[in-house]
Short mmCIF file of C-alpha atoms in Angstrom, two decimals:
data_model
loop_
_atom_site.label_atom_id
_atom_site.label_comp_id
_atom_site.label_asym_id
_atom_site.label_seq_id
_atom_site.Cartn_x
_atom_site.Cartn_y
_atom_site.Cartn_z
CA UNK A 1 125.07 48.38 126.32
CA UNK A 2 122.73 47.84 129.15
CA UNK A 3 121.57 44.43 129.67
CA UNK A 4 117.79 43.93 127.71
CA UNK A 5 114.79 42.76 130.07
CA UNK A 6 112.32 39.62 128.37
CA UNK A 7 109.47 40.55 126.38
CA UNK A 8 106.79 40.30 128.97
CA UNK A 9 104.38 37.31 129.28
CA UNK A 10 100.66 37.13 130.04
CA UNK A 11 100.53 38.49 133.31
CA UNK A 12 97.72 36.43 134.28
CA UNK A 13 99.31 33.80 133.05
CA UNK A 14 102.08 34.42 135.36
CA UNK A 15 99.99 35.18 137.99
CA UNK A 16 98.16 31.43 137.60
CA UNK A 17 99.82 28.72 140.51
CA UNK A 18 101.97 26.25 139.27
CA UNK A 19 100.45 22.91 138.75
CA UNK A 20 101.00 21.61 142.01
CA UNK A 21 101.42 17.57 142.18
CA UNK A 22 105.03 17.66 140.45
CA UNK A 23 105.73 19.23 144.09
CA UNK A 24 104.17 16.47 145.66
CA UNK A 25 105.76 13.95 143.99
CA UNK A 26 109.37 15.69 144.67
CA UNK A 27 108.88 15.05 148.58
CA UNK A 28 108.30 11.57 148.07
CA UNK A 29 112.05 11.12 146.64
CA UNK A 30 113.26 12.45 149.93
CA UNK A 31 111.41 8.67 151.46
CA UNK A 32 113.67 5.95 152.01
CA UNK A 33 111.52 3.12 152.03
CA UNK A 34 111.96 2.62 155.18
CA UNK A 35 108.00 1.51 155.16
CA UNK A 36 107.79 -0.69 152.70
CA UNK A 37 106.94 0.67 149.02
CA UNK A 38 105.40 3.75 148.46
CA UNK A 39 101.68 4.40 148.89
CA UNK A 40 100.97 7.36 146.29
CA UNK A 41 97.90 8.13 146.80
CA UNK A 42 98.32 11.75 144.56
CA UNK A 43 96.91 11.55 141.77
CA UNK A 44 93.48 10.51 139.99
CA UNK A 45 94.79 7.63 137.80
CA UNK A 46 93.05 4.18 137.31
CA UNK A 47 94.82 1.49 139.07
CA UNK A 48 94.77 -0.90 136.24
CA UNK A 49 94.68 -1.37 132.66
CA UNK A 50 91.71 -1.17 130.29
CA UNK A 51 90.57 -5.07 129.25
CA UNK A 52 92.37 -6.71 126.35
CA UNK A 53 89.66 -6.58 123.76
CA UNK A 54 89.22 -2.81 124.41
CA UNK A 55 93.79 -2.23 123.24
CA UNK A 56 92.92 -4.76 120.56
CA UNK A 57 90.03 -1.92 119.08
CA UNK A 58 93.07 0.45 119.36
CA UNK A 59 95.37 -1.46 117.71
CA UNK A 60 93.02 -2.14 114.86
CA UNK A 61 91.55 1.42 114.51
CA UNK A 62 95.36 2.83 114.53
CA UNK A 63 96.15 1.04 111.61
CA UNK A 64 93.68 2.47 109.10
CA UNK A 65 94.71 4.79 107.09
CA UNK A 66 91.08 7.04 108.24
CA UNK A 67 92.65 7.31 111.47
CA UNK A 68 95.70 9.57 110.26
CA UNK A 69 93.82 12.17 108.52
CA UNK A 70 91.36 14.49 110.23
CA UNK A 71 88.43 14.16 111.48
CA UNK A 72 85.34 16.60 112.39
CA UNK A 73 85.80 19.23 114.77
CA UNK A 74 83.71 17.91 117.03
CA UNK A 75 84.59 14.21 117.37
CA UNK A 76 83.90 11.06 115.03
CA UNK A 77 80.29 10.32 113.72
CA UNK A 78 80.66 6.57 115.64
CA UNK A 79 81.93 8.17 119.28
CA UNK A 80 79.00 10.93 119.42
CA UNK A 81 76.26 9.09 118.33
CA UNK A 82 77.46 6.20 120.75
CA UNK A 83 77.80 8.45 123.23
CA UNK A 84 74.43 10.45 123.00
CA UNK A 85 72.56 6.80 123.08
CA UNK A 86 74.66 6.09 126.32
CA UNK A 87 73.56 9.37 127.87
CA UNK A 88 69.93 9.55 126.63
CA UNK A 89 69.85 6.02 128.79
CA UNK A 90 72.06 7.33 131.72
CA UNK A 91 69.46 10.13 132.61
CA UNK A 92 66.48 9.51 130.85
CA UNK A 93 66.25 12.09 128.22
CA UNK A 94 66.52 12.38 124.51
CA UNK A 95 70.18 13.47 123.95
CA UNK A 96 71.05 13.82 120.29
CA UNK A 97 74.15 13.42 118.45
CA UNK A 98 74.02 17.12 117.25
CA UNK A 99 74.66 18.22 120.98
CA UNK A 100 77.85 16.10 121.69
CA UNK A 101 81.82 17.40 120.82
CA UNK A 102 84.34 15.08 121.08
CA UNK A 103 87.39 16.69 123.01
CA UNK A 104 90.71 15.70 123.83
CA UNK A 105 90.07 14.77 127.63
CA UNK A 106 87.69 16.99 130.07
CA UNK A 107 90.44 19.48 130.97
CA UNK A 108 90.20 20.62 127.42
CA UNK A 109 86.58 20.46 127.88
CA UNK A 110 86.35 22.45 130.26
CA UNK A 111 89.16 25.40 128.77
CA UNK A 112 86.98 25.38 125.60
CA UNK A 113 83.27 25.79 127.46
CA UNK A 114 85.09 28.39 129.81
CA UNK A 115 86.31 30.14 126.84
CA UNK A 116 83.04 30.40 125.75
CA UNK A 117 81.36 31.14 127.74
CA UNK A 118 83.24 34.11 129.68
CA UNK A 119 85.49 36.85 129.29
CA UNK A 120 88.24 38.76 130.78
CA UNK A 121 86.54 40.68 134.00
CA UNK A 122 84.03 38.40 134.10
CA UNK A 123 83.37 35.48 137.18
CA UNK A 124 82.57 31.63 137.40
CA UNK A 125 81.65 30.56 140.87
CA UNK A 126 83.39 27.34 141.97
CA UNK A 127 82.63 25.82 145.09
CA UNK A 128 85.84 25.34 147.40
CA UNK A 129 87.18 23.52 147.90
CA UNK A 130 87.79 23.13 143.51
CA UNK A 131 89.57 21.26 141.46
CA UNK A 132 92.75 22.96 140.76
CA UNK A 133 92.75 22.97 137.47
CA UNK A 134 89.45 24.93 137.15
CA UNK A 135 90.59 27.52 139.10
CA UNK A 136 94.02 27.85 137.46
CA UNK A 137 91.87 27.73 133.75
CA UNK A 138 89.82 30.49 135.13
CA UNK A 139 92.92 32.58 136.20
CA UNK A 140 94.87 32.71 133.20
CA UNK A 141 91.91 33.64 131.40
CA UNK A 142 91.37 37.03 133.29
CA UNK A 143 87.74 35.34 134.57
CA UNK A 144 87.75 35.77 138.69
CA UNK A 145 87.36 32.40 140.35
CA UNK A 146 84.53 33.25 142.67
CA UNK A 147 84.87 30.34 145.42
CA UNK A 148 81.75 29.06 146.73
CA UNK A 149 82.48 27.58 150.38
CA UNK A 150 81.26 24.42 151.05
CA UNK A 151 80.36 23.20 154.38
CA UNK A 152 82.23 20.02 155.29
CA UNK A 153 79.29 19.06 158.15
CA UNK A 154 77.37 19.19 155.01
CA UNK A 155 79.09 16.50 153.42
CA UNK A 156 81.24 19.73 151.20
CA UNK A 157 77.53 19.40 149.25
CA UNK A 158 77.23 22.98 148.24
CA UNK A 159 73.83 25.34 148.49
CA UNK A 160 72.41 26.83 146.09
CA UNK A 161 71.04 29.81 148.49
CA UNK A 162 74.61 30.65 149.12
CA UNK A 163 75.52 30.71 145.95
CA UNK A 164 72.96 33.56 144.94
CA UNK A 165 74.42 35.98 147.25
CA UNK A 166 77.61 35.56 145.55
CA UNK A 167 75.75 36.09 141.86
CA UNK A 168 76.21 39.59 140.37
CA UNK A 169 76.02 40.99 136.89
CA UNK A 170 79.38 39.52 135.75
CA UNK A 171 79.23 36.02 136.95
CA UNK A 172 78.45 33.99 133.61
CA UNK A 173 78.52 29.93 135.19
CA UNK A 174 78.59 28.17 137.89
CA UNK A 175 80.55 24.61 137.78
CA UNK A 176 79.37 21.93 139.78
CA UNK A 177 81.68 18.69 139.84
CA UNK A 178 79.81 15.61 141.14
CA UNK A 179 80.87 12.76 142.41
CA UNK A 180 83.06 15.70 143.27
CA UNK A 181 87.02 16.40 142.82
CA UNK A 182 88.75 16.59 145.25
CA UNK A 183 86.31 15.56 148.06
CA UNK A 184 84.50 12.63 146.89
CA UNK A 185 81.36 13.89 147.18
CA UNK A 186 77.91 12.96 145.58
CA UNK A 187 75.97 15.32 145.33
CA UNK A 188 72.27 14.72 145.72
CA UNK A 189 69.72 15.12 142.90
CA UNK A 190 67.91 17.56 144.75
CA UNK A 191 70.71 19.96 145.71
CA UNK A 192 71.80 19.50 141.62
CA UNK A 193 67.76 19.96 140.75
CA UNK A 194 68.19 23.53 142.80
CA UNK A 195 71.27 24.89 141.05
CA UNK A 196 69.27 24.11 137.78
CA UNK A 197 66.47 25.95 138.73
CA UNK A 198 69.35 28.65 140.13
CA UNK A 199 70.62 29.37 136.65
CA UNK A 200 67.35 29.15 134.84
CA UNK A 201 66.52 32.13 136.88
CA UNK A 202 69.43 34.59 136.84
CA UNK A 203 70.22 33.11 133.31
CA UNK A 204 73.76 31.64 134.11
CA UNK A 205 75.21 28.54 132.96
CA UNK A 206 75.16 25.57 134.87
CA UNK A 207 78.55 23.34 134.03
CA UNK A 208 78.28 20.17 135.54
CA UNK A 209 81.69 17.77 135.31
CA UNK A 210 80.19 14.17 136.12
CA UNK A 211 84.26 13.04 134.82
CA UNK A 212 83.48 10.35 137.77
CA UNK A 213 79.87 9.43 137.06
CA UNK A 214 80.51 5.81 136.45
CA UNK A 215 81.57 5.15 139.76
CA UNK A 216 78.36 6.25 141.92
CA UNK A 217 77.30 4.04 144.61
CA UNK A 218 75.12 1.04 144.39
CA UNK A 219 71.69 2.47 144.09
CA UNK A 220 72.39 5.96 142.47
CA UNK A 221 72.09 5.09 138.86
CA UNK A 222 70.82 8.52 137.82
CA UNK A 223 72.40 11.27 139.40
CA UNK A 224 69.38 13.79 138.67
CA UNK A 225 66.88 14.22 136.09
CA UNK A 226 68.14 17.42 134.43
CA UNK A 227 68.53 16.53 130.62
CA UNK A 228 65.28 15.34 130.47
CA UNK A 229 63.83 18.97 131.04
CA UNK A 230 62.90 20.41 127.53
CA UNK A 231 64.71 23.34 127.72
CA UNK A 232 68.11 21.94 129.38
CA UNK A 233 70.12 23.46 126.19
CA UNK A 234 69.40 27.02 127.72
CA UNK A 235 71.52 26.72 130.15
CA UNK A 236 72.82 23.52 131.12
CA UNK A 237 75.94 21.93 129.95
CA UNK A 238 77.72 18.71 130.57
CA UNK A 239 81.39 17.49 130.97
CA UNK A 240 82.52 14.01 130.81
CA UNK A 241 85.71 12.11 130.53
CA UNK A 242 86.30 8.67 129.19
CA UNK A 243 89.97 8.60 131.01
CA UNK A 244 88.70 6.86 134.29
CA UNK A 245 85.87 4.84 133.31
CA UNK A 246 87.59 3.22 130.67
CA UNK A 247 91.16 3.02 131.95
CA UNK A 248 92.19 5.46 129.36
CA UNK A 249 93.51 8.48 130.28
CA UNK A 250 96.74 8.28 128.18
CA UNK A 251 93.98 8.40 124.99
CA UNK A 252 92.95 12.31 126.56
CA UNK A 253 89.29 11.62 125.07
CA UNK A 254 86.26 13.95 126.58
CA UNK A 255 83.18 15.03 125.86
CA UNK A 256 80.76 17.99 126.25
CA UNK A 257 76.78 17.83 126.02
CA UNK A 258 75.32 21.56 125.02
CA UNK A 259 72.72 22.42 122.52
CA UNK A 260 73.16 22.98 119.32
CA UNK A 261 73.28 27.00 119.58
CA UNK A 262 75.82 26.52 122.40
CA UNK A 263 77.97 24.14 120.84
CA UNK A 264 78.11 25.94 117.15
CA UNK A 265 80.44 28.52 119.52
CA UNK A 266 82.24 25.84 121.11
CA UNK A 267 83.50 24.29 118.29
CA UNK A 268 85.30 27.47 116.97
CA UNK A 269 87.27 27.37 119.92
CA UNK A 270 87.80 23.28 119.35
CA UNK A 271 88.88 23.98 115.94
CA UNK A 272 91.57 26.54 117.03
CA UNK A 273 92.67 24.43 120.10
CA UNK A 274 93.04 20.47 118.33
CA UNK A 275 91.21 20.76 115.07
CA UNK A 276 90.17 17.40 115.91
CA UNK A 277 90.56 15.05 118.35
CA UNK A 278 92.81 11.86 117.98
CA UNK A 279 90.56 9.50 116.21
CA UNK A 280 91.79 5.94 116.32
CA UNK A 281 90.66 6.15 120.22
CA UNK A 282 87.17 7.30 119.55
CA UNK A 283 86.66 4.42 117.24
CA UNK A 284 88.05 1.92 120.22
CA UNK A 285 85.68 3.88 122.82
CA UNK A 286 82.80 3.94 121.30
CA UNK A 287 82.52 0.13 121.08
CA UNK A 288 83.84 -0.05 124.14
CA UNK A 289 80.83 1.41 125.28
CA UNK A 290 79.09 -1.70 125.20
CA UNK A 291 81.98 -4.19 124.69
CA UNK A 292 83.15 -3.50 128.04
CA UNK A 293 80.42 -2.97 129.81
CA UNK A 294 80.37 -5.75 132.16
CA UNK A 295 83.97 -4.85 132.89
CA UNK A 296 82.99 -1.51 134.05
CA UNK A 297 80.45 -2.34 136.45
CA UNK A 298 82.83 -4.53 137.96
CA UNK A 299 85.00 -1.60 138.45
CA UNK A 300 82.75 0.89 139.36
CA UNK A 301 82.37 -1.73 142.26
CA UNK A 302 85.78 -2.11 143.04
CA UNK A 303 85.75 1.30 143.35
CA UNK A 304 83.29 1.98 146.17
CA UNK A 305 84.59 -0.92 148.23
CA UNK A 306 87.85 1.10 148.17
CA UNK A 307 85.82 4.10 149.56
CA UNK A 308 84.11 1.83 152.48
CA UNK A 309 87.98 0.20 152.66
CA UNK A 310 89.07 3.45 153.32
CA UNK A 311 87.07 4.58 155.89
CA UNK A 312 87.46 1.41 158.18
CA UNK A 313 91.22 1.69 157.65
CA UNK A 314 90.81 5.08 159.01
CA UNK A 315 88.28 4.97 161.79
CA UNK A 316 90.51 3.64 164.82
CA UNK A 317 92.90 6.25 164.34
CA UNK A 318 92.62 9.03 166.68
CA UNK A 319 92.23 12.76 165.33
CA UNK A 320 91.92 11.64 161.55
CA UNK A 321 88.48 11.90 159.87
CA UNK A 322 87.11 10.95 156.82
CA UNK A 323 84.79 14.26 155.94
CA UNK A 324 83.76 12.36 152.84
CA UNK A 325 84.80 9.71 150.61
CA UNK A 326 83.16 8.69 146.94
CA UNK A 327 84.02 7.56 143.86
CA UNK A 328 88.22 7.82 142.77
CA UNK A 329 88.50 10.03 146.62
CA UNK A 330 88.60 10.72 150.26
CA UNK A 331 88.94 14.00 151.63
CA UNK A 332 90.34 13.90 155.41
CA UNK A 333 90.72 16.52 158.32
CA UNK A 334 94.52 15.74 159.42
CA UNK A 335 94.78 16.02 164.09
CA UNK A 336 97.70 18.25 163.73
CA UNK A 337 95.71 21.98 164.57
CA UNK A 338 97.89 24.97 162.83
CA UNK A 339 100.42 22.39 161.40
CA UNK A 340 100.26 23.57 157.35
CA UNK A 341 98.87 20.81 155.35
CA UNK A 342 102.02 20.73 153.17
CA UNK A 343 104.23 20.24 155.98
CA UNK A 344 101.65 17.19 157.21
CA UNK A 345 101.76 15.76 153.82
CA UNK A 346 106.06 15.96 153.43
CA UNK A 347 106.80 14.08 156.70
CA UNK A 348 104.04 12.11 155.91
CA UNK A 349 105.47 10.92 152.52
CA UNK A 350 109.02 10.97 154.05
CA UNK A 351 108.58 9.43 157.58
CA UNK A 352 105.92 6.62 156.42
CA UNK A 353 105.82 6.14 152.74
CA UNK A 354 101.93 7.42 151.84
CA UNK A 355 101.82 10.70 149.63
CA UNK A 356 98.89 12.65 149.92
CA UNK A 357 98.25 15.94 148.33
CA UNK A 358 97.93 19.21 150.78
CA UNK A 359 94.25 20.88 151.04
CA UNK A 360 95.54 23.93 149.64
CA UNK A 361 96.14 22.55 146.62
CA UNK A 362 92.55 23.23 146.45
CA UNK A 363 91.46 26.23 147.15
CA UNK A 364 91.40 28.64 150.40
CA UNK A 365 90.77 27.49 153.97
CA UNK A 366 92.07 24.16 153.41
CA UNK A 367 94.74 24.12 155.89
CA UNK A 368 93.47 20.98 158.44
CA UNK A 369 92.60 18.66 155.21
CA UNK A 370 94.42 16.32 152.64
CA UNK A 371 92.90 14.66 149.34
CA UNK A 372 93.62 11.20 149.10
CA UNK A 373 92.91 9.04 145.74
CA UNK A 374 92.12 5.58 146.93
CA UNK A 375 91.61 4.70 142.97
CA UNK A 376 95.28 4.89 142.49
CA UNK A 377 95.99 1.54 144.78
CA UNK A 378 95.00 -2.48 145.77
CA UNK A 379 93.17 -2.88 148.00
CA UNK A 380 95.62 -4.23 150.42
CA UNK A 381 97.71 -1.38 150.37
CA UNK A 382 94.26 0.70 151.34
CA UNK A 383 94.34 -1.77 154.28
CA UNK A 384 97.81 -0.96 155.24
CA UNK A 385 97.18 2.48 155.41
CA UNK A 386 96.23 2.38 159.05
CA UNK A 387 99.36 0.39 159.80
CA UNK A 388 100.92 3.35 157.87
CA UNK A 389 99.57 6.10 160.16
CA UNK A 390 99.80 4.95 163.76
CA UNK A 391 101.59 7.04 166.03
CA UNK A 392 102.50 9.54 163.36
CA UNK A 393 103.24 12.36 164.82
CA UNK A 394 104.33 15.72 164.31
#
């Protein structure tokens, strides 16, 4: 008998890149440490563990027998409500309970409001360069990833103007991430105030991912004034995650803000995707929201002295620049011209120790930039980093 062929898979499934740090992190086994330790500055994870007080709440909440059974589609009473207060005060509008869902970290955030929103053969215009993950989201869901290029002497802050021309009669969003993934950038409240406005008038969606809101720079509290328009529910809606901020990300606990039209849709998709989300962490988070406040701020301030730590450790090297550098990220132009990123970012983890992820990874055009985390790391290993670099050389 001939040999049988596989039942076929979702082509665009198949046809969605591979998740691309587990190839990162397999060029930094080839390093022999001949450096010191390793410098893995990869991937987005908080540098140090969540206060104490905050694992106690865990500990306490995990042992109730509430906690094993499930819970509402959309989150836990204490979580939303906690949540809505802590956004009505972030930006200065009246968010209610009713238009929060509790999800099982942003990623899944974002699936379910992509879900919803469009549909095979539609488009979602991303600015480039994107977080990977929204782009691969988008792909295996038959929706084209429209990129929206970014201008780096802009500060990668994208314009709304451009992003009209791109707009036709099956683009259903477009996702703004701010301070942005992967270049750092903070966008300005003007610039967010215009792709509002942008929406309103073509009637789009407007998804903005603030996952790294908490750690804005000293003197931009509120990032724009957006949910205190009266009719933000029309087409606005909001991503968070509670992984960075809190030191979490191991909990997978998100959130979305919608209205209450928006989010009756959304939760179908919750409900087939995690019924509910894990509950004993919502109970520990939403006291944390105030129990740890103080620790937070300190954090978000640790934080941006990374970014300014960065940048000096950078500046005397010759043909590396910092393009822009916020919140857990830098994103910098590498000085070897028509050298592929990914080869930069292998001899750099094998030669010297500090792993990097290629520009690529992040959308087209990329080639002469890397994405560094400077979360992920002390300080005095951000201080080595120009020890690191000198005379590298390819």
């Amino acid at each position: 008998m001939p040999a049988s062929s596989p039942a076929p898979l979702n082509p665009d499934l198949i046809d969605t890149a591979t998740p691309p740090i587990p190839e990162a992190k397999a060029w930094a086994r080839g390093y022999a440490g001949g450096n010191g330790p390793l410098i893995d500055l990869s991937q987005a994870v908080p540098g140090s563990p969540p206060p104490a007080a905050l694992l106690e709440r865990l500990a306490e909440a995990a042992a109730t027998a509430e906690s094993t059974r499930y819970g509402p589609i959309v989150g836990d009473d204490v979580l939303r409500e906690a949540y809505a207060a802590e956004s009505s005060a972030f930006y200065g509008g009246a968010i209610r309970q009713q238009e929060i869902a509790i999800t099982a970290g942003c990623n899944q955030a974002y699936v379910t409001v992509m879900m919803a929103l469009a549909r095979a053969g539609d488009n979602v215009l991303l600015p480039t360069p994107w977080y990977f993950n929204h782009e691969m989201t988008l792909n295996m869901l038959g929706v084209e990833p429209r990129p929206l290029p970014c201008d780096p002497q802009a500060g990668f802050v994208p314009d709304a103007e451009t992003a009209e021309a791109l707009i036709d009669e099956r683009t259903r969003a477009i996702v703004l991430v701010t301070p942005n993934n992967p270049t750092g950038a903070v966008y300005p409240p003007a610039a967010i105030a215009a792709f509002a406005a942008l929406c309103r008038r073509r009637k789009i969606w407007l998804v903005l991912d603030e996952t790294y809101r908490d750690f804005l720079p000293e003197g931009a509290d509120r990032p724009h004034e957006l949910f205190a328009a009266s009719d933000w529910q029309d087409s606005l809606i909001g991503l968070y995650s509670f992984s960075k901020a809190y030191a979490v990300p191991g909990w997978r606990l998100g959130a979305i803000t919608a209205g209450e039209a928006a989010l009756a849709q959304i939760g179908k998709v919750l409900d087939c995707i995690q019924i509910s989300p894990v509950r004993a962490g919502q109970s520990a988070v939403a006291w944390g929201i105030d129990g740890i406040r103080a620790w937070r701020e300190a954090n978000r301030a640790e934080m941006n002295s990374r970014a300014a730590l960065f940048r000096q450790a950078i500046a005397p090297l010759n043909g590396w620049t910092v393009l822009a550098a916020g919140a857990y990220f830098a994103y910098v132009a590498h000085p070897f011209e028509g050298v592929p990123a990914a080869e930069v970012v292998r001899r750099l983890v094998q030669e010297r120790g500090v792993l990097a992820l290629p520009g690529p990874y992040f959308g087209p055009g990329q080639e002469q930039h890397l994405r560094i985390a400077i979360a992920n790391v002390a300080a005095e290993r951000i201080a080595a980093l120009g020890e690191r670099l000198q005379g590298f050389a390819l």
